[in-house]
């Protein structure tokens, strides 16, 4: 990437043009039969956005090395319309979102999967911020064309108002404080370096991992673990919608408190959960992210096909936090 001012201005203008990328899901995401989980579908969306930036001439590595700008996804809102299989080839299309303002990087992403005819499989809205990094030295000044997208601290506006939490930070068990009186599960998590990027901060993929783990922990705690339902009923969880928004920064080796709250069950076929994450910093509770995810259950019909099933009494009881 050149650091010529005119080239940077041209690159920002190029972001307004659609881009496309042929991509396949990672093998790691094929956990049950050949289906790809929601986390790895979001990874496809992330890769499409990074490719869009690179094609325009604003490669994440180049702008970091030249200007100390860290490319961060701070909001990702994804709807899965059709399931991906491990050998599927997807065509990802990225363009500015119709609601994008001149001073923000907000993209609309569509993934089409190649079957007999191209099939729209995923739609997503992704917000990106360029976070100024005080580390290092010798970088060039941020070009005027990139300055509108640069921030001193990561923070995005969520699609809902996070609920205020009252918790006694001096309590012996803060996890219990955060779940008291709630239909929720929580745990404390020390942020490892492999959940972070640009040296210090937890990245969006780390939150996606935690959202997946939160579901796994909640249902296991309530007697309907993933393997239990696979062994006894041939059921698997499916996710049609997920969203995560970064509200503040979470740093490497901080203790992150992850709370998953079951919010509602819709007609016995899907349920919505909200994930909230917190750190204790300077004597106060700081919320670093909020997210929502919708789950249903499907019965495995054969090695390729599944179909949605209604929740039974045991699942309804588990979601409500009571005994069947």
mmCIF file of C-alpha atoms in Angstrom:
data_model
loop_
_atom_site.group_PDB
_atom_site.id
_atom_site.type_symbol
_atom_site.label_atom_id
_atom_site.label_comp_id
_atom_site.label_asym_id
_atom_site.label_seq_id
_atom_site.Cartn_x
_atom_site.Cartn_y
_atom_site.Cartn_z
ATOM 1 C CA UNK A 1 0.000 0.000 0.000
ATOM 2 C CA UNK A 2 1.338 3.379 -0.960
ATOM 3 C CA UNK A 3 1.163 6.259 1.501
ATOM 4 C CA UNK A 4 0.588 8.866 -1.188
ATOM 5 C CA UNK A 5 -2.262 11.171 -0.110
ATOM 6 C CA UNK A 6 -3.986 11.012 -3.472
ATOM 7 C CA UNK A 7 -3.893 7.215 -3.383
ATOM 8 C CA UNK A 8 -5.453 7.145 0.100
ATOM 9 C CA UNK A 9 -8.224 9.436 -1.069
ATOM 10 C CA UNK A 10 -8.817 7.167 -4.051
ATOM 11 C CA UNK A 11 -8.885 4.130 -1.783
ATOM 12 C CA UNK A 12 -11.591 5.691 0.414
ATOM 13 C CA UNK A 13 -13.636 6.456 -2.696
ATOM 14 C CA UNK A 14 -13.114 2.854 -3.861
ATOM 15 C CA UNK A 15 -14.844 1.630 -0.694
ATOM 16 C CA UNK A 16 -18.079 2.891 -2.236
ATOM 17 C CA UNK A 17 -17.811 0.318 -5.022
ATOM 18 C CA UNK A 18 -19.081 -3.238 -4.426
ATOM 19 C CA UNK A 19 -16.568 -6.041 -4.034
ATOM 20 C CA UNK A 20 -16.910 -9.799 -4.346
ATOM 21 C CA UNK A 21 -14.988 -12.774 -3.070
ATOM 22 C CA UNK A 22 -15.307 -16.522 -3.534
ATOM 23 C CA UNK A 23 -14.720 -18.211 -0.215
ATOM 24 C CA UNK A 24 -15.259 -21.513 1.556
ATOM 25 C CA UNK A 25 -15.990 -22.091 5.255
ATOM 26 C CA UNK A 26 -13.148 -23.334 7.408
ATOM 27 C CA UNK A 27 -12.990 -27.042 8.150
ATOM 28 C CA UNK A 28 -12.924 -26.312 11.877
ATOM 29 C CA UNK A 29 -16.533 -25.092 11.706
ATOM 30 C CA UNK A 30 -17.911 -28.441 10.558
ATOM 31 C CA UNK A 31 -18.707 -29.787 14.030
ATOM 32 C CA UNK A 32 -21.855 -31.887 13.493
ATOM 33 C CA UNK A 33 -22.216 -33.815 10.220
ATOM 34 C CA UNK A 34 -21.103 -31.377 7.495
ATOM 35 C CA UNK A 35 -23.000 -28.293 8.684
ATOM 36 C CA UNK A 36 -21.196 -25.062 9.494
ATOM 37 C CA UNK A 37 -21.923 -23.332 12.799
ATOM 38 C CA UNK A 38 -22.941 -19.685 13.166
ATOM 39 C CA UNK A 39 -19.512 -18.634 14.447
ATOM 40 C CA UNK A 40 -17.802 -19.726 11.271
ATOM 41 C CA UNK A 41 -20.526 -18.186 9.130
ATOM 42 C CA UNK A 42 -19.640 -14.913 10.843
ATOM 43 C CA UNK A 43 -15.982 -15.609 10.071
ATOM 44 C CA UNK A 44 -16.933 -15.716 6.379
ATOM 45 C CA UNK A 45 -18.622 -12.338 6.766
ATOM 46 C CA UNK A 46 -15.561 -10.932 8.525
ATOM 47 C CA UNK A 47 -13.233 -12.194 5.788
ATOM 48 C CA UNK A 48 -15.447 -10.645 3.116
ATOM 49 C CA UNK A 49 -15.247 -7.237 4.817
ATOM 50 C CA UNK A 50 -11.466 -7.451 5.199
ATOM 51 C CA UNK A 51 -11.199 -8.380 1.529
ATOM 52 C CA UNK A 52 -13.353 -5.346 0.645
ATOM 53 C CA UNK A 53 -10.916 -3.081 2.491
ATOM 54 C CA UNK A 54 -7.927 -4.715 0.816
ATOM 55 C CA UNK A 55 -9.403 -4.461 -2.664
ATOM 56 C CA UNK A 56 -10.026 -0.763 -2.127
ATOM 57 C CA UNK A 57 -6.430 -0.218 -0.992
ATOM 58 C CA UNK A 58 -6.932 0.031 2.770
ATOM 59 C CA UNK A 59 -5.400 -3.250 3.882
ATOM 60 C CA UNK A 60 -5.522 -3.753 7.673
ATOM 61 C CA UNK A 61 -1.827 -4.585 7.956
ATOM 62 C CA UNK A 62 -0.723 -1.654 5.832
ATOM 63 C CA UNK A 63 -2.754 1.021 7.623
ATOM 64 C CA UNK A 64 -1.565 -0.307 10.975
ATOM 65 C CA UNK A 65 2.107 -0.299 10.014
ATOM 66 C CA UNK A 66 1.935 3.104 8.320
ATOM 67 C CA UNK A 67 -0.476 5.014 10.549
ATOM 68 C CA UNK A 68 -1.018 2.960 13.710
ATOM 69 C CA UNK A 69 -4.671 2.331 12.778
ATOM 70 C CA UNK A 70 -6.136 -0.945 14.038
ATOM 71 C CA UNK A 71 -8.987 -2.314 11.911
ATOM 72 C CA UNK A 72 -11.720 -3.526 14.258
ATOM 73 C CA UNK A 73 -15.187 -4.946 13.676
ATOM 74 C CA UNK A 74 -17.302 -3.429 16.454
ATOM 75 C CA UNK A 75 -20.770 -4.578 15.408
ATOM 76 C CA UNK A 76 -21.847 -7.621 13.405
ATOM 77 C CA UNK A 77 -25.513 -8.454 12.815
ATOM 78 C CA UNK A 78 -25.967 -11.661 10.811
ATOM 79 C CA UNK A 79 -28.998 -13.577 9.585
ATOM 80 C CA UNK A 80 -28.506 -17.127 8.293
ATOM 81 C CA UNK A 81 -31.166 -17.983 5.718
ATOM 82 C CA UNK A 82 -29.783 -21.337 4.535
ATOM 83 C CA UNK A 83 -27.272 -23.723 6.070
ATOM 84 C CA UNK A 84 -23.700 -23.973 4.834
ATOM 85 C CA UNK A 85 -21.967 -27.299 4.296
ATOM 86 C CA UNK A 86 -18.229 -27.808 4.494
ATOM 87 C CA UNK A 87 -17.646 -28.113 0.734
ATOM 88 C CA UNK A 88 -19.878 -25.186 -0.243
ATOM 89 C CA UNK A 89 -18.358 -22.352 -2.211
ATOM 90 C CA UNK A 90 -19.818 -19.000 -1.278
ATOM 91 C CA UNK A 91 -19.733 -15.751 -3.199
ATOM 92 C CA UNK A 92 -19.550 -12.831 -0.788
ATOM 93 C CA UNK A 93 -20.661 -9.393 -1.912
ATOM 94 C CA UNK A 94 -19.830 -6.295 0.149
ATOM 95 C CA UNK A 95 -21.007 -2.731 -0.375
ATOM 96 C CA UNK A 96 -21.644 0.332 1.774
ATOM 97 C CA UNK A 97 -24.809 -0.013 3.799
ATOM 98 C CA UNK A 98 -27.652 2.248 2.673
ATOM 99 C CA UNK A 99 -27.671 3.834 6.148
ATOM 100 C CA UNK A 100 -23.922 4.488 6.167
ATOM 101 C CA UNK A 101 -22.883 8.082 6.834
ATOM 102 C CA UNK A 102 -19.837 9.754 5.357
ATOM 103 C CA UNK A 103 -17.845 9.391 8.581
ATOM 104 C CA UNK A 104 -18.432 5.688 9.217
ATOM 105 C CA UNK A 105 -17.513 2.326 7.769
ATOM 106 C CA UNK A 106 -20.813 0.461 7.696
ATOM 107 C CA UNK A 107 -21.163 -2.392 5.208
ATOM 108 C CA UNK A 108 -23.897 -4.649 3.895
ATOM 109 C CA UNK A 109 -22.680 -8.199 3.260
ATOM 110 C CA UNK A 110 -24.507 -10.911 1.332
ATOM 111 C CA UNK A 111 -23.313 -14.498 0.922
ATOM 112 C CA UNK A 112 -24.696 -16.615 -1.905
ATOM 113 C CA UNK A 113 -24.063 -20.345 -1.840
ATOM 114 C CA UNK A 114 -23.639 -22.281 -5.042
ATOM 115 C CA UNK A 115 -26.216 -25.013 -5.410
ATOM 116 C CA UNK A 116 -28.226 -25.794 -8.568
ATOM 117 C CA UNK A 117 -28.758 -22.038 -8.718
ATOM 118 C CA UNK A 118 -27.112 -19.349 -6.550
ATOM 119 C CA UNK A 119 -28.976 -19.190 -3.247
ATOM 120 C CA UNK A 120 -28.901 -16.227 -0.868
ATOM 121 C CA UNK A 121 -27.677 -17.815 2.349
ATOM 122 C CA UNK A 122 -26.580 -14.960 4.623
ATOM 123 C CA UNK A 123 -27.178 -11.242 5.074
ATOM 124 C CA UNK A 124 -25.148 -9.181 7.504
ATOM 125 C CA UNK A 125 -24.504 -5.609 8.594
ATOM 126 C CA UNK A 126 -20.961 -4.895 9.781
ATOM 127 C CA UNK A 127 -19.501 -1.776 11.400
ATOM 128 C CA UNK A 128 -15.745 -1.156 11.336
ATOM 129 C CA UNK A 129 -13.667 1.355 13.281
ATOM 130 C CA UNK A 130 -9.990 2.269 12.895
ATOM 131 C CA UNK A 131 -8.590 2.429 16.411
ATOM 132 C CA UNK A 132 -5.517 4.622 16.969
ATOM 133 C CA UNK A 133 -2.723 2.646 18.613
ATOM 134 C CA UNK A 134 -0.388 4.597 20.928
ATOM 135 C CA UNK A 135 2.191 1.810 20.800
ATOM 136 C CA UNK A 136 5.115 1.771 18.402
ATOM 137 C CA UNK A 137 6.514 4.891 16.841
ATOM 138 C CA UNK A 138 7.637 6.408 13.601
ATOM 139 C CA UNK A 139 4.214 6.115 11.993
ATOM 140 C CA UNK A 140 3.069 8.721 9.541
ATOM 141 C CA UNK A 141 0.238 11.094 10.475
ATOM 142 C CA UNK A 142 -3.232 9.741 9.795
ATOM 143 C CA UNK A 143 -4.279 10.955 6.328
ATOM 144 C CA UNK A 144 -7.229 13.330 6.230
ATOM 145 C CA UNK A 145 -9.220 10.820 4.152
ATOM 146 C CA UNK A 146 -8.960 8.202 6.929
ATOM 147 C CA UNK A 147 -9.352 10.564 9.879
ATOM 148 C CA UNK A 148 -13.190 10.397 9.949
ATOM 149 C CA UNK A 149 -12.996 6.652 10.649
ATOM 150 C CA UNK A 150 -10.283 6.866 13.334
ATOM 151 C CA UNK A 151 -11.199 6.582 17.028
ATOM 152 C CA UNK A 152 -9.243 6.733 20.283
ATOM 153 C CA UNK A 153 -11.383 3.992 21.842
ATOM 154 C CA UNK A 154 -13.639 1.300 20.421
ATOM 155 C CA UNK A 155 -17.340 1.771 21.065
ATOM 156 C CA UNK A 156 -20.448 1.201 18.962
ATOM 157 C CA UNK A 157 -24.103 1.964 19.534
ATOM 158 C CA UNK A 158 -26.106 -1.218 20.201
ATOM 159 C CA UNK A 159 -29.476 -2.025 18.695
ATOM 160 C CA UNK A 160 -31.049 -2.002 22.177
ATOM 161 C CA UNK A 161 -30.432 -0.294 25.497
ATOM 162 C CA UNK A 162 -28.282 -2.484 27.767
ATOM 163 C CA UNK A 163 -29.945 -3.130 31.105
ATOM 164 C CA UNK A 164 -28.163 -1.515 34.041
ATOM 165 C CA UNK A 165 -26.750 -4.044 36.490
ATOM 166 C CA UNK A 166 -26.479 -3.495 40.202
ATOM 167 C CA UNK A 167 -23.803 -5.678 41.727
ATOM 168 C CA UNK A 168 -21.775 -5.580 44.930
ATOM 169 C CA UNK A 169 -18.210 -5.661 43.666
ATOM 170 C CA UNK A 170 -17.028 -6.631 47.149
ATOM 171 C CA UNK A 171 -19.202 -9.751 47.208
ATOM 172 C CA UNK A 172 -17.478 -13.112 47.534
ATOM 173 C CA UNK A 173 -19.017 -14.340 44.266
ATOM 174 C CA UNK A 174 -19.564 -11.689 41.611
ATOM 175 C CA UNK A 175 -20.903 -14.327 39.203
ATOM 176 C CA UNK A 176 -23.819 -14.967 41.561
ATOM 177 C CA UNK A 177 -24.336 -11.224 41.905
ATOM 178 C CA UNK A 178 -24.669 -10.848 38.138
ATOM 179 C CA UNK A 179 -27.229 -13.647 37.798
ATOM 180 C CA UNK A 180 -29.311 -13.063 40.956
ATOM 181 C CA UNK A 181 -33.006 -13.014 40.116
ATOM 182 C CA UNK A 182 -32.350 -13.663 36.436
ATOM 183 C CA UNK A 183 -32.953 -16.571 34.099
ATOM 184 C CA UNK A 184 -29.245 -16.543 33.337
ATOM 185 C CA UNK A 185 -25.915 -18.354 33.443
ATOM 186 C CA UNK A 186 -22.551 -16.646 33.969
ATOM 187 C CA UNK A 187 -18.877 -17.370 34.450
ATOM 188 C CA UNK A 188 -15.554 -15.572 34.801
ATOM 189 C CA UNK A 189 -13.127 -15.783 31.904
ATOM 190 C CA UNK A 190 -9.515 -14.598 31.770
ATOM 191 C CA UNK A 191 -8.940 -13.102 28.306
ATOM 192 C CA UNK A 192 -6.026 -14.937 26.639
ATOM 193 C CA UNK A 193 -3.783 -13.417 24.003
ATOM 194 C CA UNK A 194 -5.247 -15.604 21.247
ATOM 195 C CA UNK A 195 -8.627 -13.890 21.662
ATOM 196 C CA UNK A 196 -6.944 -10.541 20.981
ATOM 197 C CA UNK A 197 -5.317 -8.677 18.127
ATOM 198 C CA UNK A 198 -3.177 -5.582 17.684
ATOM 199 C CA UNK A 199 -1.313 -6.576 20.832
ATOM 200 C CA UNK A 200 -3.894 -5.831 23.496
ATOM 201 C CA UNK A 201 -7.650 -5.852 22.821
ATOM 202 C CA UNK A 202 -10.150 -8.681 22.491
ATOM 203 C CA UNK A 203 -11.413 -8.861 18.932
ATOM 204 C CA UNK A 204 -14.862 -9.688 17.567
ATOM 205 C CA UNK A 205 -14.024 -13.342 16.902
ATOM 206 C CA UNK A 206 -13.277 -13.706 20.617
ATOM 207 C CA UNK A 207 -16.788 -12.538 21.447
ATOM 208 C CA UNK A 208 -18.228 -14.954 18.874
ATOM 209 C CA UNK A 209 -16.383 -17.798 20.586
ATOM 210 C CA UNK A 210 -17.760 -16.731 23.950
ATOM 211 C CA UNK A 211 -21.296 -16.513 22.590
ATOM 212 C CA UNK A 212 -21.018 -20.089 21.348
ATOM 213 C CA UNK A 213 -19.525 -21.239 24.642
ATOM 214 C CA UNK A 214 -22.250 -19.458 26.631
ATOM 215 C CA UNK A 215 -24.964 -21.502 24.923
ATOM 216 C CA UNK A 216 -23.010 -24.697 25.542
ATOM 217 C CA UNK A 217 -22.526 -23.885 29.223
ATOM 218 C CA UNK A 218 -26.142 -22.855 29.826
ATOM 219 C CA UNK A 219 -27.765 -25.974 28.403
ATOM 220 C CA UNK A 220 -25.213 -28.269 30.071
ATOM 221 C CA UNK A 221 -25.921 -26.591 33.409
ATOM 222 C CA UNK A 222 -29.640 -27.307 32.921
ATOM 223 C CA UNK A 223 -29.357 -30.966 31.992
ATOM 224 C CA UNK A 224 -29.858 -30.640 28.229
ATOM 225 C CA UNK A 225 -26.273 -30.485 26.996
ATOM 226 C CA UNK A 226 -25.502 -30.633 23.281
ATOM 227 C CA UNK A 227 -24.348 -34.259 23.551
ATOM 228 C CA UNK A 228 -27.287 -35.271 25.733
ATOM 229 C CA UNK A 229 -29.791 -34.167 23.092
ATOM 230 C CA UNK A 230 -27.693 -35.677 20.303
ATOM 231 C CA UNK A 231 -27.525 -39.046 22.045
ATOM 232 C CA UNK A 232 -31.122 -39.172 23.267
ATOM 233 C CA UNK A 233 -33.100 -37.292 20.594
ATOM 234 C CA UNK A 234 -30.780 -36.713 17.628
ATOM 235 C CA UNK A 235 -31.284 -32.967 18.087
ATOM 236 C CA UNK A 236 -28.812 -30.227 17.242
ATOM 237 C CA UNK A 237 -29.015 -26.469 17.906
ATOM 238 C CA UNK A 238 -29.373 -24.131 14.923
ATOM 239 C CA UNK A 239 -28.911 -20.359 14.802
ATOM 240 C CA UNK A 240 -30.846 -18.144 12.357
ATOM 241 C CA UNK A 241 -29.711 -14.804 13.826
ATOM 242 C CA UNK A 242 -26.924 -13.364 15.946
ATOM 243 C CA UNK A 243 -25.598 -9.925 16.765
ATOM 244 C CA UNK A 244 -22.708 -8.657 18.889
ATOM 245 C CA UNK A 245 -21.824 -5.027 19.599
ATOM 246 C CA UNK A 246 -18.625 -3.804 21.261
ATOM 247 C CA UNK A 247 -19.447 -1.126 23.840
ATOM 248 C CA UNK A 248 -15.979 -0.654 25.321
ATOM 249 C CA UNK A 249 -12.597 -2.302 25.108
ATOM 250 C CA UNK A 250 -11.656 -5.531 26.886
ATOM 251 C CA UNK A 251 -7.955 -6.099 27.380
ATOM 252 C CA UNK A 252 -5.679 -9.093 27.381
ATOM 253 C CA UNK A 253 -5.542 -10.921 30.746
ATOM 254 C CA UNK A 254 -8.465 -9.011 32.244
ATOM 255 C CA UNK A 255 -11.167 -11.076 33.936
ATOM 256 C CA UNK A 256 -14.243 -10.928 31.735
ATOM 257 C CA UNK A 257 -17.611 -11.789 33.268
ATOM 258 C CA UNK A 258 -19.890 -13.377 30.662
ATOM 259 C CA UNK A 259 -23.644 -13.449 31.339
ATOM 260 C CA UNK A 260 -26.142 -15.231 29.082
ATOM 261 C CA UNK A 261 -29.785 -14.410 29.844
ATOM 262 C CA UNK A 262 -32.706 -16.288 28.278
ATOM 263 C CA UNK A 263 -35.143 -13.551 27.242
ATOM 264 C CA UNK A 264 -38.072 -15.231 25.505
ATOM 265 C CA UNK A 265 -39.305 -18.386 23.805
ATOM 266 C CA UNK A 266 -41.131 -17.891 20.512
ATOM 267 C CA UNK A 267 -43.980 -20.316 19.764
ATOM 268 C CA UNK A 268 -41.992 -23.245 21.112
ATOM 269 C CA UNK A 269 -39.610 -23.286 18.133
ATOM 270 C CA UNK A 270 -36.934 -20.667 18.872
ATOM 271 C CA UNK A 271 -35.648 -18.745 21.849
ATOM 272 C CA UNK A 272 -33.672 -15.524 22.218
ATOM 273 C CA UNK A 273 -30.771 -15.048 24.595
ATOM 274 C CA UNK A 274 -28.784 -11.922 25.418
ATOM 275 C CA UNK A 275 -25.063 -12.043 26.139
ATOM 276 C CA UNK A 276 -23.511 -9.262 28.204
ATOM 277 C CA UNK A 277 -19.838 -9.032 29.166
ATOM 278 C CA UNK A 278 -18.219 -6.976 31.909
ATOM 279 C CA UNK A 279 -14.854 -6.194 33.441
ATOM 280 C CA UNK A 280 -14.111 -4.666 36.813
ATOM 281 C CA UNK A 281 -11.947 -1.637 36.183
ATOM 282 C CA UNK A 282 -10.954 1.149 38.572
ATOM 283 C CA UNK A 283 -13.474 -0.027 41.129
ATOM 284 C CA UNK A 284 -16.494 -0.147 38.851
ATOM 285 C CA UNK A 285 -18.273 -2.591 36.574
ATOM 286 C CA UNK A 286 -17.704 -1.734 32.900
ATOM 287 C CA UNK A 287 -19.789 -3.396 30.187
ATOM 288 C CA UNK A 288 -17.644 -4.219 27.172
ATOM 289 C CA UNK A 289 -20.158 -5.897 24.842
ATOM 290 C CA UNK A 290 -23.761 -6.910 24.392
ATOM 291 C CA UNK A 291 -25.210 -9.405 21.963
ATOM 292 C CA UNK A 292 -28.276 -11.421 21.086
ATOM 293 C CA UNK A 293 -28.624 -14.842 19.549
ATOM 294 C CA UNK A 294 -31.640 -16.871 18.416
ATOM 295 C CA UNK A 295 -31.565 -20.646 18.739
ATOM 296 C CA UNK A 296 -33.822 -23.398 17.518
ATOM 297 C CA UNK A 297 -33.415 -27.174 17.434
ATOM 298 C CA UNK A 298 -33.393 -29.519 14.483
ATOM 299 C CA UNK A 299 -33.564 -33.289 14.231
ATOM 300 C CA UNK A 300 -30.907 -34.958 12.087
ATOM 301 C CA UNK A 301 -32.715 -36.836 9.319
ATOM 302 C CA UNK A 302 -29.639 -38.123 7.498
ATOM 303 C CA UNK A 303 -26.046 -37.110 6.862
ATOM 304 C CA UNK A 304 -27.103 -34.051 4.879
ATOM 305 C CA UNK A 305 -30.622 -33.036 5.931
ATOM 306 C CA UNK A 306 -32.296 -31.788 9.095
ATOM 307 C CA UNK A 307 -35.608 -30.171 9.983
ATOM 308 C CA UNK A 308 -36.750 -27.894 12.798
ATOM 309 C CA UNK A 309 -38.628 -29.453 15.700
ATOM 310 C CA UNK A 310 -40.745 -27.880 18.464
ATOM 311 C CA UNK A 311 -39.361 -27.805 21.976
ATOM 312 C CA UNK A 312 -40.534 -30.580 24.267
ATOM 313 C CA UNK A 313 -41.393 -30.262 27.968
ATOM 314 C CA UNK A 314 -37.820 -30.917 29.036
ATOM 315 C CA UNK A 315 -36.412 -28.187 26.772
ATOM 316 C CA UNK A 316 -39.086 -25.685 27.749
ATOM 317 C CA UNK A 317 -38.383 -26.357 31.426
ATOM 318 C CA UNK A 318 -34.638 -25.921 30.904
ATOM 319 C CA UNK A 319 -35.124 -22.625 29.077
ATOM 320 C CA UNK A 320 -37.394 -21.373 31.850
ATOM 321 C CA UNK A 321 -34.901 -22.433 34.512
ATOM 322 C CA UNK A 322 -37.125 -24.999 36.202
ATOM 323 C CA UNK A 323 -37.350 -28.789 36.457
ATOM 324 C CA UNK A 324 -39.315 -30.620 33.753
#
